[in-house]
Amino acid sequence: MTVRTSLPETPVKTATKKRTLPPLLLHALAGLAAFAVIVLLTLVTDEFTNLRIATIGYYLIAVAGLTLLTGLTGQVSLGHGAFMFIGAYTVALLVRRVPSFPLWADLLLASVAGGLAGLLAGAAAARLRGPYLAGATLALAVGLPALTRRFQDFLGGSNGLSFTVHSRPSGVAVPELRWQTWIVWLSVLIALVLVVNVVRGRLGRDFRAVRDDEVAASLSGIAVGRTKILAFLISAVCGGLAGGLQAFLLGTAAPGSFTPALSLSLLAAVVLGGLGSLWGALWGAVALVYFQAWSEDLADVLHLNTDVANNLPLAVYGVILIVVVLAFPRGIQGGFQRLRGLLRRPAEKKENHENH
């Protein structure tokens, strides 16, 4: 006779997985919150400040694209202003020659045009590294605006192309510049949501792997050449959109706005804000706008002559860049992260002491 004994059944705890929103939806909600903040800022500031806020917007997406290219894949580009040039002239030509196109289509085609140029540039530069890549992209920034003198009837020569876009719907009681600022930031935030999802996804991990060690990335199955070209493509799309938004805001596309100094300033903004950080792209864009404005105000106060006043913003920006890099090698965003870590240490020490 066998006696069967059975232990009382114990409830098995099953791990419950927290339900979280998809990353794209989270980033979209963050973008909506940021847009609400921008709207509030424009409502409590004057038109001149609205213009600066809009300028920060299109610089932000340009610097974010360059951050993805240089900070995440390690490809140093000195010709990012060329993609802004392409985007600006695409919008100008479409508004003047195809006025029936809606504004969103003009901006979309400007981004596509910049992306096609970036695809070609990336394919050509995929085998270049270091100073050779930098030199090739710098040649693009120098040579492309010169086409305006070669095709003066089509591109307007040195004076560029002027146009007017009536983007505000009739009956909307909002100043035109404020409405334009909203359009700029709405476009920028939509693009940033997509860029953030790329950076935090598999493709972003491939970018970082290529940046850290191309041989190891290749051995792990990553197509290094294709990854570099994709980085150029996305970066150039951002540049094309930035140029299109600039042309839309200012109502003109002129070669003088896209000199090699612009490309160098964008790269300096990437380093100043924090290499490889999209938050750093924001600080770099703010620095681009406000350091130049403060330098111009300083030149007016000191009654400097025209030549010195024109070069003072670049000099001041360069000095500030050197100081920030020496004090915070990881840029402004890296300085914020370091400060946050220093503030956390006393709280962690206190918590550990209480636990013991």
Tab-separated table of C-alpha atoms in Angstrom:
chain	number	residue	atom	x	y	z
A	1	MET	CA	0.000	0.000	0.000
A	2	THR	CA	1.465	3.245	-1.005
A	3	VAL	CA	0.565	6.488	0.556
A	4	ARG	CA	0.781	9.512	-1.632
A	5	THR	CA	1.618	12.704	0.068
A	6	SER	CA	1.151	15.948	-1.663
A	7	LEU	CA	2.520	19.267	-0.641
A	8	PRO	CA	0.135	22.183	-0.558
A	9	GLU	CA	0.262	24.055	-3.771
A	10	THR	CA	1.925	27.400	-3.490
A	11	PRO	CA	0.896	30.137	-5.802
A	12	VAL	CA	3.499	30.785	-8.431
A	13	LYS	CA	4.316	34.400	-8.858
A	14	THR	CA	4.466	35.353	-12.462
A	15	ALA	CA	6.566	38.264	-13.452
A	16	THR	CA	4.364	41.031	-14.628
A	17	LYS	CA	5.798	43.211	-17.290
A	18	LYS	CA	5.022	46.842	-17.063
A	19	ARG	CA	3.233	48.178	-20.040
A	20	THR	CA	5.047	51.115	-21.516
A	21	LEU	CA	4.192	53.287	-24.439
A	22	PRO	CA	6.085	52.709	-27.688
A	23	PRO	CA	9.199	54.917	-27.978
A	24	LEU	CA	7.840	56.692	-31.041
A	25	LEU	CA	4.678	57.664	-29.177
A	26	LEU	CA	6.665	58.817	-26.136
A	27	HIS	CA	8.896	60.976	-28.289
A	28	ALA	CA	5.852	62.358	-30.122
A	29	LEU	CA	4.265	63.357	-26.818
A	30	ALA	CA	7.510	65.003	-25.743
A	31	GLY	CA	7.529	66.870	-29.052
A	32	LEU	CA	3.977	68.114	-28.472
A	33	ALA	CA	4.956	69.326	-24.996
A	34	ALA	CA	7.977	71.131	-26.434
A	35	PHE	CA	5.800	72.749	-29.099
A	36	ALA	CA	3.403	73.974	-26.405
A	37	VAL	CA	6.359	75.573	-24.603
A	38	ILE	CA	7.469	77.279	-27.824
A	39	VAL	CA	3.968	78.639	-28.420
A	40	LEU	CA	3.884	80.082	-24.900
A	41	LEU	CA	7.312	81.663	-25.375
A	42	THR	CA	6.252	83.350	-28.596
A	43	LEU	CA	3.095	84.683	-26.955
A	44	VAL	CA	4.988	86.447	-24.151
A	45	THR	CA	7.862	87.825	-26.257
A	46	ASP	CA	8.145	90.462	-28.956
A	47	GLU	CA	8.565	89.882	-32.688
A	48	PHE	CA	12.353	90.272	-32.629
A	49	THR	CA	12.622	87.549	-29.986
A	50	ASN	CA	10.229	85.400	-32.033
A	51	LEU	CA	12.630	85.690	-34.936
A	52	ARG	CA	15.493	84.517	-32.756
A	53	ILE	CA	13.428	81.609	-31.466
A	54	ALA	CA	12.657	80.564	-35.045
A	55	THR	CA	16.340	80.897	-35.976
A	56	ILE	CA	17.271	78.605	-33.099
A	57	GLY	CA	14.747	76.132	-34.519
A	58	TYR	CA	16.252	75.689	-37.975
A	59	TYR	CA	19.798	75.770	-36.580
A	60	LEU	CA	18.779	73.050	-34.138
A	61	ILE	CA	17.794	70.563	-36.825
A	62	ALA	CA	20.931	71.381	-38.834
A	63	VAL	CA	23.187	70.845	-35.802
A	64	ALA	CA	21.262	67.692	-34.849
A	65	GLY	CA	21.923	66.230	-38.304
A	66	LEU	CA	25.613	67.066	-38.056
A	67	THR	CA	25.698	65.594	-34.537
A	68	LEU	CA	24.381	62.331	-35.929
A	69	LEU	CA	27.053	62.341	-38.640
A	70	THR	CA	30.065	63.508	-36.645
A	71	GLY	CA	29.202	62.557	-33.086
A	72	LEU	CA	27.702	59.115	-33.762
A	73	THR	CA	29.657	57.852	-36.791
A	74	GLY	CA	32.851	59.889	-36.447
A	75	GLN	CA	32.682	61.447	-39.926
A	76	VAL	CA	33.912	65.030	-39.714
A	77	SER	CA	32.071	67.208	-42.226
A	78	LEU	CA	33.033	70.782	-43.004
A	79	GLY	CA	30.408	71.185	-45.698
A	80	HIS	CA	27.078	70.905	-43.927
A	81	GLY	CA	26.138	74.408	-45.047
A	82	ALA	CA	26.018	73.092	-48.616
A	83	PHE	CA	22.976	70.966	-47.789
A	84	MET	CA	21.292	73.992	-46.242
A	85	PHE	CA	22.064	75.839	-49.476
A	86	ILE	CA	20.334	73.101	-51.492
A	87	GLY	CA	17.285	73.123	-49.241
A	88	ALA	CA	16.963	76.912	-49.305
A	89	TYR	CA	17.187	77.182	-53.085
A	90	THR	CA	14.785	74.272	-53.544
A	91	VAL	CA	12.141	76.121	-51.534
A	92	ALA	CA	12.871	79.405	-53.321
A	93	LEU	CA	12.598	77.860	-56.782
A	94	LEU	CA	9.418	75.954	-55.930
A	95	VAL	CA	7.696	79.021	-54.472
A	96	ARG	CA	8.627	81.164	-57.476
A	97	ARG	CA	8.004	78.641	-60.239
A	98	VAL	CA	5.357	76.306	-58.785
A	99	PRO	CA	3.305	78.567	-56.492
A	100	SER	CA	0.457	76.071	-56.328
A	101	PHE	CA	2.517	73.708	-54.180
A	102	PRO	CA	1.644	73.818	-50.463
A	103	LEU	CA	4.367	74.795	-48.017
A	104	TRP	CA	4.653	71.323	-46.507
A	105	ALA	CA	5.386	69.914	-49.970
A	106	ASP	CA	8.080	72.554	-50.556
A	107	LEU	CA	9.778	71.685	-47.257
A	108	LEU	CA	9.471	67.962	-47.936
A	109	LEU	CA	11.065	68.346	-51.370
A	110	ALA	CA	13.805	70.527	-49.858
A	111	SER	CA	14.590	67.695	-47.435
A	112	VAL	CA	14.565	65.172	-50.288
A	113	ALA	CA	16.891	67.342	-52.377
A	114	GLY	CA	19.293	67.664	-49.463
A	115	GLY	CA	19.095	63.926	-48.881
A	116	LEU	CA	19.914	63.120	-52.514
A	117	ALA	CA	22.942	65.396	-52.338
A	118	GLY	CA	23.977	63.729	-49.092
A	119	LEU	CA	23.552	60.298	-50.659
A	120	LEU	CA	25.922	61.239	-53.464
A	121	ALA	CA	28.379	62.908	-51.101
A	122	GLY	CA	28.245	59.952	-48.723
A	123	ALA	CA	28.888	57.458	-51.512
A	124	ALA	CA	31.891	59.476	-52.625
A	125	ALA	CA	33.198	60.007	-49.096
A	126	ALA	CA	32.584	56.493	-47.756
A	127	ARG	CA	36.205	55.549	-48.451
A	128	LEU	CA	37.657	58.768	-47.049
A	129	ARG	CA	38.719	59.358	-43.466
A	130	GLY	CA	40.004	62.116	-41.253
A	131	PRO	CA	41.383	65.184	-43.014
A	132	TYR	CA	40.616	63.788	-46.476
A	133	LEU	CA	36.905	63.571	-45.663
A	134	ALA	CA	36.961	67.020	-44.069
A	135	GLY	CA	38.699	68.482	-47.116
A	136	ALA	CA	36.244	66.894	-49.539
A	137	THR	CA	33.212	68.222	-47.679
A	138	LEU	CA	34.807	71.658	-47.356
A	139	ALA	CA	35.251	71.739	-51.132
A	140	LEU	CA	31.523	71.068	-51.431
A	141	ALA	CA	30.720	74.025	-49.168
A	142	VAL	CA	33.055	76.302	-51.141
A	143	GLY	CA	32.090	75.215	-54.644
A	144	LEU	CA	28.330	74.826	-54.452
A	145	PRO	CA	27.400	78.489	-53.717
A	146	ALA	CA	29.614	79.491	-56.640
A	147	LEU	CA	27.036	77.924	-58.968
A	148	THR	CA	24.815	80.945	-58.400
A	149	ARG	CA	27.235	83.080	-60.427
A	150	ARG	CA	27.452	80.457	-63.145
A	151	PHE	CA	23.656	80.208	-63.523
A	152	GLN	CA	22.581	83.748	-62.725
A	153	ASP	CA	19.294	83.655	-64.606
A	154	PHE	CA	18.179	80.523	-62.792
A	155	LEU	CA	19.653	81.066	-59.310
A	156	GLY	CA	19.685	84.847	-59.126
A	157	GLY	CA	23.439	85.404	-58.983
A	158	SER	CA	24.990	87.019	-55.924
A	159	ASN	CA	21.683	88.631	-54.921
A	160	GLY	CA	19.916	85.296	-54.663
A	161	LEU	CA	16.192	84.690	-54.992
A	162	SER	CA	13.530	86.624	-53.094
A	163	PHE	CA	9.984	85.423	-52.642
A	164	THR	CA	6.939	85.695	-50.382
A	165	VAL	CA	5.088	82.851	-48.718
A	166	HIS	CA	1.654	83.509	-47.235
A	167	SER	CA	1.495	80.567	-44.843
A	168	ARG	CA	-1.024	82.015	-42.398
A	169	PRO	CA	-4.625	81.027	-43.126
A	170	SER	CA	-7.037	83.871	-43.681
A	171	GLY	CA	-8.998	84.835	-40.622
A	172	VAL	CA	-6.297	83.741	-38.148
A	173	ALA	CA	-5.527	86.670	-35.844
A	174	VAL	CA	-1.850	85.829	-35.308
A	175	PRO	CA	1.093	87.994	-36.443
A	176	GLU	CA	2.784	86.605	-39.532
A	177	LEU	CA	6.210	86.211	-37.902
A	178	ARG	CA	4.752	84.374	-34.924
A	179	TRP	CA	2.889	82.025	-37.228
A	180	GLN	CA	6.104	81.396	-39.170
A	181	THR	CA	7.901	80.612	-35.920
A	182	TRP	CA	5.261	78.007	-35.107
A	183	ILE	CA	5.626	76.454	-38.558
A	184	VAL	CA	9.414	76.311	-38.184
A	185	TRP	CA	9.303	74.644	-34.790
A	186	LEU	CA	6.523	72.230	-35.716
A	187	SER	CA	8.608	71.044	-38.683
A	188	VAL	CA	11.758	70.845	-36.567
A	189	LEU	CA	10.102	68.852	-33.789
A	190	ILE	CA	8.581	66.365	-36.225
A	191	ALA	CA	12.027	65.824	-37.739
A	192	LEU	CA	13.636	65.551	-34.297
A	193	VAL	CA	11.171	62.866	-33.211
A	194	LEU	CA	12.241	60.782	-36.207
A	195	VAL	CA	15.953	61.473	-35.599
A	196	VAL	CA	15.688	60.495	-31.923
A	197	ASN	CA	14.063	57.194	-32.866
A	198	VAL	CA	16.881	56.519	-35.323
A	199	VAL	CA	19.554	57.372	-32.753
A	200	ARG	CA	18.016	55.130	-30.070
A	201	GLY	CA	17.262	52.243	-32.396
A	202	ARG	CA	19.320	49.566	-34.081
A	203	LEU	CA	20.663	51.936	-36.706
A	204	GLY	CA	21.941	54.249	-33.968
A	205	ARG	CA	23.808	51.317	-32.401
A	206	ASP	CA	25.346	50.567	-35.789
A	207	PHE	CA	26.467	54.193	-36.063
A	208	ARG	CA	28.206	54.014	-32.682
A	209	ALA	CA	29.841	50.705	-33.533
A	210	VAL	CA	31.280	52.149	-36.739
A	211	ARG	CA	32.514	55.189	-34.850
A	212	ASP	CA	34.243	53.136	-32.159
A	213	ASP	CA	35.919	50.514	-34.341
A	214	GLU	CA	35.203	49.934	-38.016
A	215	VAL	CA	37.020	46.580	-38.102
A	216	ALA	CA	35.088	45.219	-35.132
A	217	ALA	CA	31.842	46.551	-36.598
A	218	SER	CA	32.545	44.819	-39.897
A	219	LEU	CA	33.372	41.528	-38.158
A	220	SER	CA	30.074	41.726	-36.250
A	221	GLY	CA	28.132	41.883	-39.512
A	222	ILE	CA	27.622	45.621	-39.922
A	223	ALA	CA	28.008	46.970	-43.463
A	224	VAL	CA	30.363	49.836	-42.641
A	225	GLY	CA	30.177	51.589	-45.998
A	226	ARG	CA	26.392	51.447	-46.154
A	227	THR	CA	26.113	52.676	-42.557
A	228	LYS	CA	28.307	55.685	-43.307
A	229	ILE	CA	26.236	56.534	-46.377
A	230	LEU	CA	23.012	56.275	-44.359
A	231	ALA	CA	24.467	58.663	-41.787
A	232	PHE	CA	25.302	61.136	-44.548
A	233	LEU	CA	21.809	60.721	-45.988
A	234	ILE	CA	19.983	61.436	-42.703
A	235	SER	CA	22.305	64.301	-41.853
A	236	ALA	CA	21.803	65.890	-45.272
A	237	VAL	CA	18.010	65.532	-45.012
A	238	CYS	CA	18.190	67.525	-41.765
A	239	GLY	CA	20.415	70.101	-43.459
A	240	GLY	CA	18.056	70.420	-46.416
A	241	LEU	CA	15.099	70.940	-44.096
A	242	ALA	CA	17.043	73.553	-42.105
A	243	GLY	CA	17.897	75.470	-45.273
A	244	GLY	CA	14.311	75.302	-46.491
A	245	LEU	CA	13.028	76.626	-43.165
A	246	GLN	CA	15.574	79.430	-43.222
A	247	ALA	CA	14.487	80.478	-46.707
A	248	PHE	CA	10.817	80.288	-45.690
A	249	LEU	CA	11.445	82.435	-42.607
A	250	LEU	CA	13.604	85.080	-44.285
A	251	GLY	CA	11.887	85.078	-47.679
A	252	THR	CA	15.169	84.817	-49.553
A	253	ALA	CA	17.866	82.370	-50.580
A	254	ALA	CA	21.244	84.018	-51.194
A	255	PRO	CA	24.732	82.485	-51.492
A	256	GLY	CA	26.083	84.908	-48.882
A	257	SER	CA	24.096	83.061	-46.222
A	258	PHE	CA	25.832	79.743	-46.926
A	259	THR	CA	29.531	80.530	-46.830
A	260	PRO	CA	32.107	78.040	-45.465
A	261	ALA	CA	31.971	80.034	-42.210
A	262	LEU	CA	28.439	78.671	-41.706
A	263	SER	CA	29.651	75.075	-42.000
A	264	LEU	CA	32.476	75.744	-39.559
A	265	SER	CA	30.045	77.400	-37.142
A	266	LEU	CA	27.724	74.393	-37.279
A	267	LEU	CA	30.594	72.042	-36.504
A	268	ALA	CA	31.710	74.312	-33.662
A	269	ALA	CA	28.136	74.252	-32.320
A	270	VAL	CA	28.254	70.446	-32.274
A	271	VAL	CA	31.464	70.477	-30.236
A	272	LEU	CA	30.285	73.289	-27.976
A	273	GLY	CA	26.933	71.677	-27.173
A	274	GLY	CA	28.308	68.187	-26.697
A	275	LEU	CA	29.597	65.786	-29.325
A	276	GLY	CA	27.093	63.015	-29.953
A	277	SER	CA	24.276	64.508	-27.848
A	278	LEU	CA	20.996	65.763	-29.302
A	279	TRP	CA	20.490	67.880	-26.182
A	280	GLY	CA	23.887	69.319	-26.974
A	281	ALA	CA	22.573	70.240	-30.422
A	282	LEU	CA	20.011	72.475	-28.709
A	283	TRP	CA	22.649	74.265	-26.612
A	284	GLY	CA	24.834	74.663	-29.692
A	285	ALA	CA	21.972	76.200	-31.683
A	286	VAL	CA	21.173	78.617	-28.841
A	287	ALA	CA	24.845	79.578	-28.682
A	288	LEU	CA	24.967	80.193	-32.438
A	289	VAL	CA	22.116	82.673	-32.250
A	290	TYR	CA	22.730	84.471	-28.984
A	291	PHE	CA	26.531	84.699	-28.999
A	292	GLN	CA	26.313	86.393	-32.381
A	293	ALA	CA	23.591	88.758	-31.130
A	294	TRP	CA	25.568	89.653	-28.008
A	295	SER	CA	28.693	90.227	-30.086
A	296	GLU	CA	26.826	92.597	-32.380
A	297	ASP	CA	25.478	94.493	-29.372
A	298	LEU	CA	29.007	94.716	-27.964
A	299	ALA	CA	30.319	96.064	-31.270
A	300	ASP	CA	27.644	98.769	-31.234
A	301	VAL	CA	28.494	99.752	-27.667
A	302	LEU	CA	32.223	99.969	-28.433
A	303	HIS	CA	31.606	101.825	-31.739
A	304	LEU	CA	33.851	99.455	-33.667
A	305	ASN	CA	34.436	99.899	-37.381
A	306	THR	CA	32.640	97.685	-39.880
A	307	ASP	CA	35.469	95.202	-40.510
A	308	VAL	CA	36.067	94.539	-36.819
A	309	ALA	CA	32.326	94.402	-36.062
A	310	ASN	CA	31.744	91.820	-38.799
A	311	ASN	CA	34.477	89.512	-37.471
A	312	LEU	CA	33.802	90.036	-33.756
A	313	PRO	CA	31.029	87.386	-33.518
A	314	LEU	CA	33.334	84.705	-34.904
A	315	ALA	CA	36.127	85.767	-32.553
A	316	VAL	CA	33.870	85.768	-29.499
A	317	TYR	CA	32.371	82.425	-30.492
A	318	GLY	CA	35.849	80.954	-30.928
A	319	VAL	CA	37.017	82.183	-27.516
A	320	ILE	CA	33.915	80.790	-25.806
A	321	LEU	CA	34.356	77.490	-27.649
A	322	ILE	CA	37.945	77.176	-26.397
A	323	VAL	CA	36.959	78.019	-22.817
A	324	VAL	CA	34.053	75.545	-22.779
A	325	VAL	CA	36.102	72.723	-24.316
A	326	LEU	CA	38.906	73.260	-21.777
A	327	ALA	CA	36.487	73.387	-18.842
A	328	PHE	CA	34.058	70.722	-20.119
A	329	PRO	CA	35.662	68.427	-22.732
A	330	ARG	CA	32.250	66.866	-23.420
A	331	GLY	CA	30.621	70.241	-24.127
A	332	ILE	CA	27.806	72.053	-22.370
A	333	GLN	CA	25.638	68.938	-22.095
A	334	GLY	CA	28.571	67.023	-20.647
A	335	GLY	CA	29.015	69.813	-18.096
A	336	PHE	CA	25.353	69.493	-17.083
A	337	GLN	CA	25.731	65.728	-16.695
A	338	ARG	CA	28.860	66.174	-14.608
A	339	LEU	CA	27.106	68.699	-12.382
A	340	ARG	CA	24.153	66.343	-11.951
A	341	GLY	CA	26.529	63.570	-10.925
A	342	LEU	CA	28.188	65.792	-8.345
A	343	LEU	CA	24.802	66.696	-6.890
A	344	ARG	CA	23.763	63.045	-6.703
A	345	ARG	CA	26.819	61.894	-4.740
A	346	PRO	CA	25.907	63.489	-1.379
A	347	ALA	CA	22.384	62.037	-1.598
A	348	GLU	CA	23.737	58.559	-2.435
A	349	LYS	CA	26.271	58.710	0.408
A	350	LYS	CA	23.542	59.725	2.850
A	351	GLU	CA	21.281	56.891	1.678
A	352	ASN	CA	24.077	54.313	2.005
A	353	HIS	CA	24.935	55.590	5.485
A	354	GLU	CA	21.308	55.251	6.598
A	355	ASN	CA	21.082	51.706	5.205
A	356	HIS	CA	24.129	50.624	7.167
